[in-house]
Amino acid sequence: MDWSGTVWVITGASSGLGRRTATDVAAAGAQVCVAARREERLRALVDELPGSGHSYHVTDVSKRDEVAALAKHVEATHGRCSVLLNNAGIPGPRGFWGPDAIEDLEALMATNFFGAINCIGEFMPLLERSAPANIVNVTSVAGRIATPGMPAYAASKFALVGWTESVAAEFARKKIYVSSVEPGFIPTEGFPQTEMTGDPMMRRLLGTEAQVSEAIQDAVKHRKVQRVVPRFYYLAQVPEVTAPRLFRSVMTKLAGVRESRGR
């Protein structure tokens, strides 16, 4: 794809999906501003990106003042925002076992859900001036199908999927197109998927960072509200609708297996 003349702002860009997407769109001609909490990673990434005119800004998306500073940086440095890619996210704890779990959930929601909302809110004036523009929220298949043993993570992704679909039509009238890109199991630095990479059968279900980067670009180019990656994960949503009792039974057994393994 050719992204010449576009400006991409990518959060969570110091590793994984954000880093891969930044590299790919820069190679396709985009000017990129990468944001994350680790400055040394961002500085090195900007030095490695193809093309020129790229920038970075140290940002914790859970802190609105830091997001506001990021938006000011992008406007002053790049003058516009063609694509806002909300990729920052953390895996969070397993289970929900008591009072401490409430604090864990609040911290997770602050990054995975409100982090994206902070970015969208602070960038909205610039996005409107840059229209047509795109917002891509990296959610998860776990935002459609609750993963056993990870209620906090599932809740954060369900919230972001619902928010995305709710505002998509409203934003489109302003020529700001909102997409939910929903990866399945993708091994990355932050989400190593060790339970699956060591199993020859389960490895068949894994996707790649390259596939997610391609899906993000596809969602932007074709203004898709939903894009699942790998594509076969669309099928995982069918049993929950067509055979809910069987689906719940399988999920309950899966939760039991994980608990017996101490996870």
PDB file of C-alpha atoms in Angstrom:
ATOM      1  CA  MET A   1       0.000   0.000   0.000  1.00  0.00           C
ATOM      2  CA  ASP A   2       1.081   3.578  -0.623  1.00  0.00           C
ATOM      3  CA  TRP A   3       0.816   5.860   2.429  1.00  0.00           C
ATOM      4  CA  SER A   4       2.693   8.815   0.971  1.00  0.00           C
ATOM      5  CA  GLY A   5       1.458  12.120   2.352  1.00  0.00           C
ATOM      6  CA  THR A   6      -0.160  10.576   5.434  1.00  0.00           C
ATOM      7  CA  VAL A   7       0.756  11.062   9.094  1.00  0.00           C
ATOM      8  CA  TRP A   8       0.321   8.087  11.425  1.00  0.00           C
ATOM      9  CA  VAL A   9       0.338   8.385  15.221  1.00  0.00           C
ATOM     10  CA  ILE A  10       0.977   4.987  16.814  1.00  0.00           C
ATOM     11  CA  THR A  11       0.788   4.296  20.552  1.00  0.00           C
ATOM     12  CA  GLY A  12       2.399   1.283  22.169  1.00  0.00           C
ATOM     13  CA  ALA A  13       5.039   1.519  19.443  1.00  0.00           C
ATOM     14  CA  SER A  14       8.134   0.518  21.403  1.00  0.00           C
ATOM     15  CA  SER A  15       7.651  -3.177  20.582  1.00  0.00           C
ATOM     16  CA  GLY A  16       5.330  -5.749  19.070  1.00  0.00           C
ATOM     17  CA  LEU A  17       2.416  -4.790  16.843  1.00  0.00           C
ATOM     18  CA  GLY A  18       2.972  -1.052  17.130  1.00  0.00           C
ATOM     19  CA  ARG A  19       6.620  -1.272  16.177  1.00  0.00           C
ATOM     20  CA  ARG A  20       5.922  -3.567  13.227  1.00  0.00           C
ATOM     21  CA  THR A  21       3.125  -1.362  11.904  1.00  0.00           C
ATOM     22  CA  ALA A  22       5.228   1.784  12.267  1.00  0.00           C
ATOM     23  CA  THR A  23       8.010   0.186  10.251  1.00  0.00           C
ATOM     24  CA  ASP A  24       5.645  -1.046   7.536  1.00  0.00           C
ATOM     25  CA  VAL A  25       3.749   2.207   6.984  1.00  0.00           C
ATOM     26  CA  ALA A  26       6.950   4.256   7.074  1.00  0.00           C
ATOM     27  CA  ALA A  27       8.361   1.986   4.357  1.00  0.00           C
ATOM     28  CA  ALA A  28       5.184   2.716   2.359  1.00  0.00           C
ATOM     29  CA  GLY A  29       5.765   6.483   2.551  1.00  0.00           C
ATOM     30  CA  ALA A  30       3.974   7.547   5.741  1.00  0.00           C
ATOM     31  CA  GLN A  31       5.361  10.047   8.212  1.00  0.00           C
ATOM     32  CA  VAL A  32       5.118   8.456  11.652  1.00  0.00           C
ATOM     33  CA  CYS A  33       4.979   9.675  15.243  1.00  0.00           C
ATOM     34  CA  VAL A  34       5.577   6.788  17.630  1.00  0.00           C
ATOM     35  CA  ALA A  35       4.530   6.965  21.272  1.00  0.00           C
ATOM     36  CA  ALA A  36       5.165   4.737  24.284  1.00  0.00           C
ATOM     37  CA  ARG A  37       6.650   4.905  27.776  1.00  0.00           C
ATOM     38  CA  ARG A  38      10.200   3.718  26.947  1.00  0.00           C
ATOM     39  CA  GLU A  39      12.157   6.599  25.452  1.00  0.00           C
ATOM     40  CA  GLU A  40      15.253   4.605  24.552  1.00  0.00           C
ATOM     41  CA  ARG A  41      13.124   2.210  22.477  1.00  0.00           C
ATOM     42  CA  LEU A  42      11.346   5.070  20.708  1.00  0.00           C
ATOM     43  CA  ARG A  43      14.565   6.916  19.902  1.00  0.00           C
ATOM     44  CA  ALA A  44      16.092   3.768  18.414  1.00  0.00           C
ATOM     45  CA  LEU A  45      12.951   3.059  16.403  1.00  0.00           C
ATOM     46  CA  VAL A  46      12.815   6.529  14.853  1.00  0.00           C
ATOM     47  CA  ASP A  47      16.465   6.140  13.821  1.00  0.00           C
ATOM     48  CA  GLU A  48      15.618   2.838  12.121  1.00  0.00           C
ATOM     49  CA  LEU A  49      12.393   3.840  10.355  1.00  0.00           C
ATOM     50  CA  PRO A  50      12.560   4.119   6.559  1.00  0.00           C
ATOM     51  CA  GLY A  51      12.066   7.598   5.128  1.00  0.00           C
ATOM     52  CA  SER A  52      12.340  10.875   7.014  1.00  0.00           C
ATOM     53  CA  GLY A  53      10.356  13.343   9.087  1.00  0.00           C
ATOM     54  CA  HIS A  54       9.421  10.854  11.795  1.00  0.00           C
ATOM     55  CA  SER A  55       9.192  11.741  15.490  1.00  0.00           C
ATOM     56  CA  TYR A  56       8.572  10.216  18.885  1.00  0.00           C
ATOM     57  CA  HIS A  57       6.943  11.318  22.116  1.00  0.00           C
ATOM     58  CA  VAL A  58       7.187   9.581  25.485  1.00  0.00           C
ATOM     59  CA  THR A  59       3.599   8.976  26.540  1.00  0.00           C
ATOM     60  CA  ASP A  60       1.695   6.950  29.112  1.00  0.00           C
ATOM     61  CA  VAL A  61      -1.767   6.808  27.530  1.00  0.00           C
ATOM     62  CA  SER A  62      -3.432   6.253  30.913  1.00  0.00           C
ATOM     63  CA  LYS A  63      -2.448   9.827  31.851  1.00  0.00           C
ATOM     64  CA  ARG A  64      -4.538  12.388  30.042  1.00  0.00           C
ATOM     65  CA  ASP A  65      -2.053  15.231  30.466  1.00  0.00           C
ATOM     66  CA  GLU A  66       0.625  13.184  28.716  1.00  0.00           C
ATOM     67  CA  VAL A  67      -1.786  12.379  25.885  1.00  0.00           C
ATOM     68  CA  ALA A  68      -2.627  16.082  25.551  1.00  0.00           C
ATOM     69  CA  ALA A  69       1.099  16.792  25.253  1.00  0.00           C
ATOM     70  CA  LEU A  70       1.361  14.121  22.552  1.00  0.00           C
ATOM     71  CA  ALA A  71      -1.441  15.750  20.556  1.00  0.00           C
ATOM     72  CA  LYS A  72       0.272  19.148  20.797  1.00  0.00           C
ATOM     73  CA  HIS A  73       3.552  17.595  19.685  1.00  0.00           C
ATOM     74  CA  VAL A  74       1.929  16.011  16.618  1.00  0.00           C
ATOM     75  CA  GLU A  75       0.188  19.232  15.621  1.00  0.00           C
ATOM     76  CA  ALA A  76       3.359  21.300  16.032  1.00  0.00           C
ATOM     77  CA  THR A  77       5.658  18.763  14.360  1.00  0.00           C
ATOM     78  CA  HIS A  78       3.492  17.198  11.655  1.00  0.00           C
ATOM     79  CA  GLY A  79       0.547  19.579  11.298  1.00  0.00           C
ATOM     80  CA  ARG A  80      -2.043  16.854  10.874  1.00  0.00           C
ATOM     81  CA  CYS A  81      -3.081  13.333  11.850  1.00  0.00           C
ATOM     82  CA  SER A  82      -4.268  11.007   9.110  1.00  0.00           C
ATOM     83  CA  VAL A  83      -4.377   7.830  11.213  1.00  0.00           C
ATOM     84  CA  LEU A  84      -4.518   7.485  14.998  1.00  0.00           C
ATOM     85  CA  LEU A  85      -3.594   3.916  15.889  1.00  0.00           C
ATOM     86  CA  ASN A  86      -4.515   3.111  19.492  1.00  0.00           C
ATOM     87  CA  ASN A  87      -2.346   0.077  20.066  1.00  0.00           C
ATOM     88  CA  ALA A  88      -1.083   0.516  23.649  1.00  0.00           C
ATOM     89  CA  GLY A  89      -2.250  -2.300  25.891  1.00  0.00           C
ATOM     90  CA  ILE A  90      -1.247  -4.613  28.731  1.00  0.00           C
ATOM     91  CA  PRO A  91      -2.287  -8.232  29.459  1.00  0.00           C
ATOM     92  CA  GLY A  92      -3.309  -7.812  33.085  1.00  0.00           C
ATOM     93  CA  PRO A  93      -3.701 -10.458  35.801  1.00  0.00           C
ATOM     94  CA  ARG A  94      -5.452 -13.813  35.667  1.00  0.00           C
ATOM     95  CA  GLY A  95      -8.576 -14.425  37.687  1.00  0.00           C
ATOM     96  CA  PHE A  96     -10.441 -12.177  40.096  1.00  0.00           C
ATOM     97  CA  TRP A  97      -9.891 -13.258  43.659  1.00  0.00           C
ATOM     98  CA  GLY A  98     -10.505 -10.383  46.037  1.00  0.00           C
ATOM     99  CA  PRO A  99     -10.123  -6.679  46.855  1.00  0.00           C
ATOM    100  CA  ASP A 100      -6.700  -6.372  45.218  1.00  0.00           C
ATOM    101  CA  ALA A 101      -8.217  -7.514  41.935  1.00  0.00           C
ATOM    102  CA  ILE A 102     -10.320  -4.353  41.810  1.00  0.00           C
ATOM    103  CA  GLU A 103      -7.193  -2.194  41.715  1.00  0.00           C
ATOM    104  CA  ASP A 104      -5.739  -4.451  39.028  1.00  0.00           C
ATOM    105  CA  LEU A 105      -8.892  -4.030  36.950  1.00  0.00           C
ATOM    106  CA  GLU A 106      -8.846  -0.249  37.343  1.00  0.00           C
ATOM    107  CA  ALA A 107      -5.212  -0.103  36.210  1.00  0.00           C
ATOM    108  CA  LEU A 108      -5.941  -2.326  33.215  1.00  0.00           C
ATOM    109  CA  MET A 109      -8.957  -0.282  32.152  1.00  0.00           C
ATOM    110  CA  ALA A 110      -6.922   2.919  32.516  1.00  0.00           C
ATOM    111  CA  THR A 111      -4.568   1.711  29.788  1.00  0.00           C
ATOM    112  CA  ASN A 112      -6.552  -0.658  27.576  1.00  0.00           C
ATOM    113  CA  PHE A 113      -9.819   1.284  27.476  1.00  0.00           C
ATOM    114  CA  PHE A 114      -9.398   4.808  28.782  1.00  0.00           C
ATOM    115  CA  GLY A 115      -5.971   5.054  27.150  1.00  0.00           C
ATOM    116  CA  ALA A 116      -7.640   4.837  23.745  1.00  0.00           C
ATOM    117  CA  ILE A 117     -10.433   7.188  24.823  1.00  0.00           C
ATOM    118  CA  ASN A 118      -7.888   9.728  26.097  1.00  0.00           C
ATOM    119  CA  CYS A 119      -6.138   9.659  22.721  1.00  0.00           C
ATOM    120  CA  ILE A 120      -9.326   9.978  20.705  1.00  0.00           C
ATOM    121  CA  GLY A 121     -10.599  12.841  22.830  1.00  0.00           C
ATOM    122  CA  GLU A 122      -7.364  14.826  22.763  1.00  0.00           C
ATOM    123  CA  PHE A 123      -6.774  14.212  19.045  1.00  0.00           C
ATOM    124  CA  MET A 124     -10.346  14.905  17.930  1.00  0.00           C
ATOM    125  CA  PRO A 125      -9.784  18.586  16.964  1.00  0.00           C
ATOM    126  CA  LEU A 126      -6.736  17.645  14.885  1.00  0.00           C
ATOM    127  CA  LEU A 127      -8.524  14.657  13.343  1.00  0.00           C
ATOM    128  CA  GLU A 128     -11.437  16.881  12.329  1.00  0.00           C
ATOM    129  CA  ARG A 129      -9.069  19.355  10.695  1.00  0.00           C
ATOM    130  CA  SER A 130      -7.259  16.474   8.969  1.00  0.00           C
ATOM    131  CA  ALA A 131     -10.418  14.739   7.695  1.00  0.00           C
ATOM    132  CA  PRO A 132     -10.818  12.393   6.017  1.00  0.00           C
ATOM    133  CA  ALA A 133      -8.979  10.600   8.809  1.00  0.00           C
ATOM    134  CA  ASN A 134      -8.975   7.227  10.520  1.00  0.00           C
ATOM    135  CA  ILE A 135      -8.946   5.900  14.069  1.00  0.00           C
ATOM    136  CA  VAL A 136      -7.909   2.279  14.539  1.00  0.00           C
ATOM    137  CA  ASN A 137      -8.431   0.672  17.942  1.00  0.00           C
ATOM    138  CA  VAL A 138      -6.451  -2.535  18.386  1.00  0.00           C
ATOM    139  CA  THR A 139      -8.871  -4.597  20.426  1.00  0.00           C
ATOM    140  CA  SER A 140      -8.886  -8.409  20.474  1.00  0.00           C
ATOM    141  CA  VAL A 141     -10.899 -11.497  19.668  1.00  0.00           C
ATOM    142  CA  ALA A 142     -11.156 -11.540  23.478  1.00  0.00           C
ATOM    143  CA  GLY A 143     -13.379  -8.475  23.028  1.00  0.00           C
ATOM    144  CA  ARG A 144     -15.946 -10.732  21.347  1.00  0.00           C
ATOM    145  CA  ILE A 145     -15.374 -14.025  23.155  1.00  0.00           C
ATOM    146  CA  ALA A 146     -14.526 -13.887  26.847  1.00  0.00           C
ATOM    147  CA  THR A 147     -11.277 -15.744  27.495  1.00  0.00           C
ATOM    148  CA  PRO A 148     -11.536 -18.015  30.569  1.00  0.00           C
ATOM    149  CA  GLY A 149      -9.405 -16.855  33.474  1.00  0.00           C
ATOM    150  CA  MET A 150      -8.781 -13.338  32.153  1.00  0.00           C
ATOM    151  CA  PRO A 151     -11.893 -11.322  33.090  1.00  0.00           C
ATOM    152  CA  ALA A 152     -10.119  -7.968  33.411  1.00  0.00           C
ATOM    153  CA  TYR A 153      -8.493  -8.190  29.981  1.00  0.00           C
ATOM    154  CA  ALA A 154     -11.715  -9.387  28.358  1.00  0.00           C
ATOM    155  CA  ALA A 155     -13.684  -6.569  30.017  1.00  0.00           C
ATOM    156  CA  SER A 156     -11.275  -3.923  28.725  1.00  0.00           C
ATOM    157  CA  LYS A 157     -11.475  -5.246  25.174  1.00  0.00           C
ATOM    158  CA  PHE A 158     -15.258  -5.756  25.235  1.00  0.00           C
ATOM    159  CA  ALA A 159     -15.564  -2.127  26.346  1.00  0.00           C
ATOM    160  CA  LEU A 160     -13.379  -0.846  23.515  1.00  0.00           C
ATOM    161  CA  VAL A 161     -15.127  -2.977  20.878  1.00  0.00           C
ATOM    162  CA  GLY A 162     -18.518  -1.712  22.038  1.00  0.00           C
ATOM    163  CA  TRP A 163     -17.364   1.902  22.131  1.00  0.00           C
ATOM    164  CA  THR A 164     -15.878   1.606  18.637  1.00  0.00           C
ATOM    165  CA  GLU A 165     -19.018   0.175  17.075  1.00  0.00           C
ATOM    166  CA  SER A 166     -21.244   2.669  18.868  1.00  0.00           C
ATOM    167  CA  VAL A 167     -19.434   5.757  17.590  1.00  0.00           C
ATOM    168  CA  ALA A 168     -18.490   4.499  14.118  1.00  0.00           C
ATOM    169  CA  ALA A 169     -21.554   5.830  12.295  1.00  0.00           C
ATOM    170  CA  GLU A 170     -21.516   9.148  14.168  1.00  0.00           C
ATOM    171  CA  PHE A 171     -17.824   9.760  13.466  1.00  0.00           C
ATOM    172  CA  ALA A 172     -18.177   8.716   9.820  1.00  0.00           C
ATOM    173  CA  ARG A 173     -20.468  11.695   9.248  1.00  0.00           C
ATOM    174  CA  LYS A 174     -17.439  13.832  10.132  1.00  0.00           C
ATOM    175  CA  LYS A 175     -15.300  11.770   7.728  1.00  0.00           C
ATOM    176  CA  ILE A 176     -13.440  10.192  10.633  1.00  0.00           C
ATOM    177  CA  TYR A 177     -13.560   6.438  10.123  1.00  0.00           C
ATOM    178  CA  VAL A 178     -13.243   4.212  13.190  1.00  0.00           C
ATOM    179  CA  SER A 179     -12.087   0.593  13.039  1.00  0.00           C
ATOM    180  CA  SER A 180     -11.722  -2.238  15.523  1.00  0.00           C
ATOM    181  CA  VAL A 181      -8.838  -4.523  14.556  1.00  0.00           C
ATOM    182  CA  GLU A 182      -9.195  -7.735  16.548  1.00  0.00           C
ATOM    183  CA  PRO A 183      -6.130 -10.004  16.714  1.00  0.00           C
ATOM    184  CA  GLY A 184      -6.353 -13.571  17.871  1.00  0.00           C
ATOM    185  CA  PHE A 185      -3.325 -15.194  19.480  1.00  0.00           C
ATOM    186  CA  ILE A 186      -0.273 -13.260  18.241  1.00  0.00           C
ATOM    187  CA  PRO A 187       3.127 -13.876  19.879  1.00  0.00           C
ATOM    188  CA  THR A 188       4.705 -10.538  20.818  1.00  0.00           C
ATOM    189  CA  GLU A 189       7.076  -9.287  23.502  1.00  0.00           C
ATOM    190  CA  GLY A 190       4.186  -8.267  25.758  1.00  0.00           C
ATOM    191  CA  PHE A 191       1.981 -11.253  24.885  1.00  0.00           C
ATOM    192  CA  PRO A 192       4.410 -14.177  24.309  1.00  0.00           C
ATOM    193  CA  GLN A 193       1.645 -16.837  24.069  1.00  0.00           C
ATOM    194  CA  THR A 194       3.956 -19.390  25.689  1.00  0.00           C
ATOM    195  CA  GLU A 195       1.076 -21.819  26.347  1.00  0.00           C
ATOM    196  CA  MET A 196       0.541 -22.122  22.601  1.00  0.00           C
ATOM    197  CA  THR A 197       4.004 -21.779  21.088  1.00  0.00           C
ATOM    198  CA  GLY A 198       5.119 -24.958  22.847  1.00  0.00           C
ATOM    199  CA  ASP A 199       2.219 -27.050  21.547  1.00  0.00           C
ATOM    200  CA  PRO A 200       2.523 -28.305  17.921  1.00  0.00           C
ATOM    201  CA  MET A 201      -1.275 -28.296  17.417  1.00  0.00           C
ATOM    202  CA  MET A 202      -1.962 -24.970  19.130  1.00  0.00           C
ATOM    203  CA  ARG A 203       0.768 -23.260  17.110  1.00  0.00           C
ATOM    204  CA  ARG A 204      -1.524 -23.596  14.095  1.00  0.00           C
ATOM    205  CA  LEU A 205      -3.829 -21.024  15.685  1.00  0.00           C
ATOM    206  CA  LEU A 206      -1.138 -18.371  16.025  1.00  0.00           C
ATOM    207  CA  GLY A 207      -0.981 -15.299  13.829  1.00  0.00           C
ATOM    208  CA  THR A 208       1.943 -12.977  13.177  1.00  0.00           C
ATOM    209  CA  GLU A 209       2.797  -9.324  13.698  1.00  0.00           C
ATOM    210  CA  ALA A 210       3.006  -8.939   9.919  1.00  0.00           C
ATOM    211  CA  GLN A 211      -0.584 -10.162   9.537  1.00  0.00           C
ATOM    212  CA  VAL A 212      -1.820  -7.648  12.102  1.00  0.00           C
ATOM    213  CA  SER A 213       0.039  -4.793  10.423  1.00  0.00           C
ATOM    214  CA  GLU A 214      -1.538  -5.769   7.110  1.00  0.00           C
ATOM    215  CA  ALA A 215      -4.988  -5.959   8.730  1.00  0.00           C
ATOM    216  CA  ILE A 216      -4.582  -2.494  10.253  1.00  0.00           C
ATOM    217  CA  GLN A 217      -3.658  -1.043   6.874  1.00  0.00           C
ATOM    218  CA  ASP A 218      -6.545  -2.902   5.220  1.00  0.00           C
ATOM    219  CA  ALA A 219      -8.990  -1.496   7.786  1.00  0.00           C
ATOM    220  CA  VAL A 220      -7.744   2.033   7.104  1.00  0.00           C
ATOM    221  CA  LYS A 221      -7.745   1.716   3.331  1.00  0.00           C
ATOM    222  CA  HIS A 222     -11.237   0.189   3.135  1.00  0.00           C
ATOM    223  CA  ARG A 223     -12.714   1.964   6.188  1.00  0.00           C
ATOM    224  CA  LYS A 224     -13.777  -1.263   7.855  1.00  0.00           C
ATOM    225  CA  VAL A 225     -15.472  -1.080  11.254  1.00  0.00           C
ATOM    226  CA  GLN A 226     -14.292  -4.592  12.137  1.00  0.00           C
ATOM    227  CA  ARG A 227     -11.280  -6.575  10.966  1.00  0.00           C
ATOM    228  CA  VAL A 228     -10.334  -9.892  12.582  1.00  0.00           C
ATOM    229  CA  VAL A 229      -6.832 -11.296  12.162  1.00  0.00           C
ATOM    230  CA  PRO A 230      -6.075 -14.058  11.300  1.00  0.00           C
ATOM    231  CA  ARG A 231      -9.315 -14.117   9.318  1.00  0.00           C
ATOM    232  CA  PHE A 232     -10.293 -17.642  10.395  1.00  0.00           C
ATOM    233  CA  TYR A 233     -10.922 -16.283  13.892  1.00  0.00           C
ATOM    234  CA  TYR A 234     -14.220 -14.936  12.553  1.00  0.00           C
ATOM    235  CA  LEU A 235     -15.408 -18.548  12.789  1.00  0.00           C
ATOM    236  CA  ALA A 236     -14.733 -18.607  16.535  1.00  0.00           C
ATOM    237  CA  GLN A 237     -17.675 -16.254  17.036  1.00  0.00           C
ATOM    238  CA  VAL A 238     -20.169 -18.611  15.375  1.00  0.00           C
ATOM    239  CA  PRO A 239     -20.590 -21.264  18.132  1.00  0.00           C
ATOM    240  CA  GLU A 240     -21.339 -18.631  20.783  1.00  0.00           C
ATOM    241  CA  VAL A 241     -24.361 -17.521  18.733  1.00  0.00           C
ATOM    242  CA  THR A 242     -25.518 -20.798  17.163  1.00  0.00           C
ATOM    243  CA  ALA A 243     -24.790 -23.238  20.015  1.00  0.00           C
ATOM    244  CA  PRO A 244     -24.488 -21.189  23.213  1.00  0.00           C
ATOM    245  CA  ARG A 245     -24.930 -24.085  25.662  1.00  0.00           C
ATOM    246  CA  LEU A 246     -22.218 -26.131  24.008  1.00  0.00           C
ATOM    247  CA  PHE A 247     -19.999 -23.064  23.790  1.00  0.00           C
ATOM    248  CA  ARG A 248     -20.394 -22.325  27.524  1.00  0.00           C
ATOM    249  CA  SER A 249     -19.672 -25.941  28.364  1.00  0.00           C
ATOM    250  CA  VAL A 250     -16.423 -25.874  26.407  1.00  0.00           C
ATOM    251  CA  MET A 251     -15.391 -22.568  28.000  1.00  0.00           C
ATOM    252  CA  THR A 252     -16.095 -23.948  31.476  1.00  0.00           C
ATOM    253  CA  LYS A 253     -13.956 -27.015  30.798  1.00  0.00           C
ATOM    254  CA  LEU A 254     -11.172 -24.835  29.434  1.00  0.00           C
ATOM    255  CA  ALA A 255     -11.277 -22.707  32.571  1.00  0.00           C
ATOM    256  CA  GLY A 256     -11.021 -25.865  34.671  1.00  0.00           C
ATOM    257  CA  VAL A 257      -7.980 -27.063  32.748  1.00  0.00           C
ATOM    258  CA  ARG A 258      -6.218 -23.748  33.260  1.00  0.00           C
ATOM    259  CA  GLU A 259      -7.053 -23.710  36.964  1.00  0.00           C
ATOM    260  CA  SER A 260      -5.696 -27.247  37.387  1.00  0.00           C
ATOM    261  CA  ARG A 261      -2.449 -26.082  35.801  1.00  0.00           C
ATOM    262  CA  GLY A 262      -2.196 -23.265  38.335  1.00  0.00           C
ATOM    263  CA  ARG A 263      -2.868 -20.500  35.825  1.00  0.00           C
TER     264      ARG A 263
END
